[in-house]
Amino acid sequence: MLVSTRLGAARQIADEAALALRPEHPEYFSAIPPPDPKALRSDVGGDLSQLFLLLALVCLFIGAVGIANTTLVSVMERTAEIELGRALGARGLHITVQFLAESTLLGLLGGLVGTSLGMVGVVVVCAVQKWTPVLATRAEFVAASSPCRNW
């Protein structure tokens, strides 16, 4: 049975409906009120935050594998350059530092470009939806904020 109530009265009606319908055996009925909208919104927000965190970790892993692959191909294609450096007196540590610096620069540049594109995407979506974009000042370093608010 579905009972329609006034706004805010669902909890009280659910508590009293079984007794009103069958006073001698209220245990025959089970009344389930709708969830509290604030609690439901909080639960959904928490679930979405966890989902986006998982998605960010997957993206981070994929980016790390891409950088490692690029570094491996770079090393394999530049063996003549590495051999020349070794012949001129470069140690293995120098070559390692060179490739690690290139990989770090590639990762930082990719992160900055990705964050910039993400922030531009947020502003475009907010402009199309006629929302006010709210970008945290730390978003350039950590792109993990709730950027749009529906006003």
CSV table of C-alpha atoms in Angstrom, one decimal:
chain,number,residue,atom,x,y,z
A,1,MET,CA,0.0,0.0,0.0
A,2,LEU,CA,1.2,3.5,-0.8
A,3,VAL,CA,0.3,6.3,1.5
A,4,SER,CA,0.6,9.9,0.3
A,5,THR,CA,1.5,12.4,3.1
A,6,ARG,CA,2.2,16.1,3.5
A,7,LEU,CA,5.8,17.3,3.4
A,8,GLY,CA,7.7,16.3,6.5
A,9,ALA,CA,5.0,13.9,7.9
A,10,ALA,CA,6.2,10.7,6.3
A,11,ARG,CA,8.2,9.5,9.3
A,12,GLN,CA,5.3,10.1,11.8
A,13,ILE,CA,2.8,8.4,9.5
A,14,ALA,CA,5.1,5.4,9.0
A,15,ASP,CA,5.4,5.0,12.8
A,16,GLU,CA,1.6,5.2,13.3
A,17,ALA,CA,0.2,3.6,10.2
A,18,ALA,CA,0.4,-0.1,11.4
A,19,LEU,CA,-1.4,0.7,14.6
A,20,ALA,CA,-4.1,2.7,12.8
A,21,LEU,CA,-4.8,0.0,10.2
A,22,ARG,CA,-4.8,-3.0,12.6
A,23,PRO,CA,-4.7,-2.0,16.3
A,24,GLU,CA,-4.9,-5.6,17.5
A,25,HIS,CA,-2.0,-6.8,15.4
A,26,PRO,CA,0.2,-3.9,14.2
A,27,GLU,CA,3.1,-6.3,13.7
A,28,TYR,CA,1.3,-7.6,10.5
A,29,PHE,CA,2.3,-4.3,8.8
A,30,SER,CA,5.7,-2.9,8.0
A,31,ALA,CA,5.8,0.8,7.1
A,32,ILE,CA,8.9,2.1,5.3
A,33,PRO,CA,9.2,5.9,5.1
A,34,PRO,CA,11.2,7.5,2.3
A,35,PRO,CA,14.8,8.3,3.2
A,36,ASP,CA,15.7,11.7,4.6
A,37,PRO,CA,16.7,13.9,1.6
A,38,LYS,CA,19.6,15.4,3.4
A,39,ALA,CA,21.0,12.0,4.4
A,40,LEU,CA,20.4,10.6,1.0
A,41,ARG,CA,22.2,13.6,-0.7
A,42,SER,CA,25.1,13.1,1.7
A,43,ASP,CA,25.3,9.4,1.0
A,44,VAL,CA,25.2,10.0,-2.8
A,45,GLY,CA,27.9,12.7,-2.5
A,46,GLY,CA,30.1,10.4,-0.5
A,47,ASP,CA,29.7,7.6,-3.0
A,48,LEU,CA,30.5,9.9,-5.9
A,49,SER,CA,33.6,11.1,-4.1
A,50,GLN,CA,34.8,7.6,-3.7
A,51,LEU,CA,34.0,6.8,-7.3
A,52,PHE,CA,35.9,9.8,-8.6
A,53,LEU,CA,38.9,9.0,-6.3
A,54,LEU,CA,39.0,5.5,-7.7
A,55,LEU,CA,38.8,6.9,-11.3
A,56,ALA,CA,41.6,9.3,-10.5
A,57,LEU,CA,43.8,6.5,-9.2
A,58,VAL,CA,43.1,4.4,-12.3
A,59,CYS,CA,44.1,7.5,-14.4
A,60,LEU,CA,47.2,8.0,-12.4
A,61,PHE,CA,48.2,4.4,-12.9
A,62,ILE,CA,47.6,4.6,-16.6
A,63,GLY,CA,49.6,7.8,-16.8
A,64,ALA,CA,52.5,6.2,-14.9
A,65,VAL,CA,52.5,3.2,-17.3
A,66,GLY,CA,52.4,5.5,-20.3
A,67,ILE,CA,55.4,7.5,-18.9
A,68,ALA,CA,57.3,4.3,-18.2
A,69,ASN,CA,56.6,3.0,-21.7
A,70,THR,CA,57.7,6.3,-23.2
A,71,THR,CA,60.9,6.2,-21.2
A,72,LEU,CA,61.6,2.6,-22.2
A,73,VAL,CA,61.2,3.4,-25.9
A,74,SER,CA,63.4,6.4,-25.5
A,75,VAL,CA,66.1,4.3,-23.9
A,76,MET,CA,65.9,1.6,-26.6
A,77,GLU,CA,66.0,4.2,-29.4
A,78,ARG,CA,68.9,6.2,-27.9
A,79,THR,CA,71.4,3.4,-27.3
A,80,ALA,CA,73.9,5.1,-29.6
A,81,GLU,CA,73.6,8.3,-27.6
A,82,ILE,CA,74.0,6.4,-24.3
A,83,GLU,CA,77.1,4.6,-25.6
A,84,LEU,CA,78.6,7.8,-26.8
A,85,GLY,CA,78.0,9.4,-23.4
A,86,ARG,CA,79.6,6.4,-21.7
A,87,ALA,CA,82.6,6.6,-24.1
A,88,LEU,CA,83.0,10.3,-23.1
A,89,GLY,CA,83.1,9.4,-19.4
A,90,ALA,CA,79.5,9.6,-18.3
A,91,ARG,CA,78.7,7.1,-15.5
A,92,GLY,CA,75.6,5.0,-15.3
A,93,LEU,CA,74.2,7.3,-12.6
A,94,HIS,CA,74.5,10.3,-15.0
A,95,ILE,CA,72.5,8.6,-17.7
A,96,THR,CA,70.0,7.4,-15.2
A,97,VAL,CA,69.5,10.9,-13.8
A,98,GLN,CA,69.2,12.2,-17.4
A,99,PHE,CA,66.4,9.8,-18.2
A,100,LEU,CA,64.7,10.2,-14.8
A,101,ALA,CA,64.7,14.0,-15.3
A,102,GLU,CA,63.2,13.6,-18.8
A,103,SER,CA,60.5,11.3,-17.4
A,104,THR,CA,59.8,13.7,-14.5
A,105,LEU,CA,59.5,16.7,-16.9
A,106,LEU,CA,57.2,14.7,-19.2
A,107,GLY,CA,55.0,13.8,-16.2
A,108,LEU,CA,54.9,17.3,-14.9
A,109,LEU,CA,54.1,18.8,-18.3
A,110,GLY,CA,51.4,16.2,-18.9
A,111,GLY,CA,49.9,16.9,-15.5
A,112,LEU,CA,49.8,20.6,-16.0
A,113,VAL,CA,48.3,20.2,-19.5
A,114,GLY,CA,45.7,17.7,-18.2
A,115,THR,CA,44.8,19.9,-15.2
A,116,SER,CA,44.5,23.0,-17.5
A,117,LEU,CA,42.3,21.1,-19.9
A,118,GLY,CA,40.2,19.9,-17.0
A,119,MET,CA,39.7,23.4,-15.6
A,120,VAL,CA,38.8,24.7,-19.0
A,121,GLY,CA,36.3,21.9,-19.4
A,122,VAL,CA,34.8,22.7,-16.0
A,123,VAL,CA,34.4,26.4,-17.0
A,124,VAL,CA,32.9,25.5,-20.4
A,125,VAL,CA,30.4,23.0,-18.8
A,126,CYS,CA,29.5,25.6,-16.2
A,127,ALA,CA,29.0,28.3,-18.8
A,128,VAL,CA,26.7,26.0,-20.9
A,129,GLN,CA,24.7,25.0,-17.9
A,130,LYS,CA,24.6,28.7,-16.7
A,131,TRP,CA,26.2,27.7,-13.4
A,132,THR,CA,28.8,29.8,-11.6
A,133,PRO,CA,32.2,28.1,-11.8
A,134,VAL,CA,34.0,28.0,-8.5
A,135,LEU,CA,37.7,26.9,-8.9
A,136,ALA,CA,39.7,26.4,-5.8
A,137,THR,CA,43.1,28.2,-5.7
A,138,ARG,CA,44.8,24.9,-5.0
A,139,ALA,CA,43.1,23.3,-8.0
A,140,GLU,CA,46.2,24.0,-10.2
A,141,PHE,CA,48.1,21.6,-7.9
A,142,VAL,CA,45.3,19.2,-6.8
A,143,ALA,CA,42.4,19.0,-9.2
A,144,ALA,CA,40.1,17.5,-6.6
A,145,SER,CA,37.4,20.0,-5.7
A,146,SER,CA,33.7,20.4,-6.5
A,147,PRO,CA,34.0,23.1,-9.1
A,148,CYS,CA,30.4,23.9,-10.0
A,149,ARG,CA,27.6,24.9,-7.8
A,150,ASN,CA,24.1,25.3,-9.2
A,151,TRP,CA,22.9,28.7,-8.1
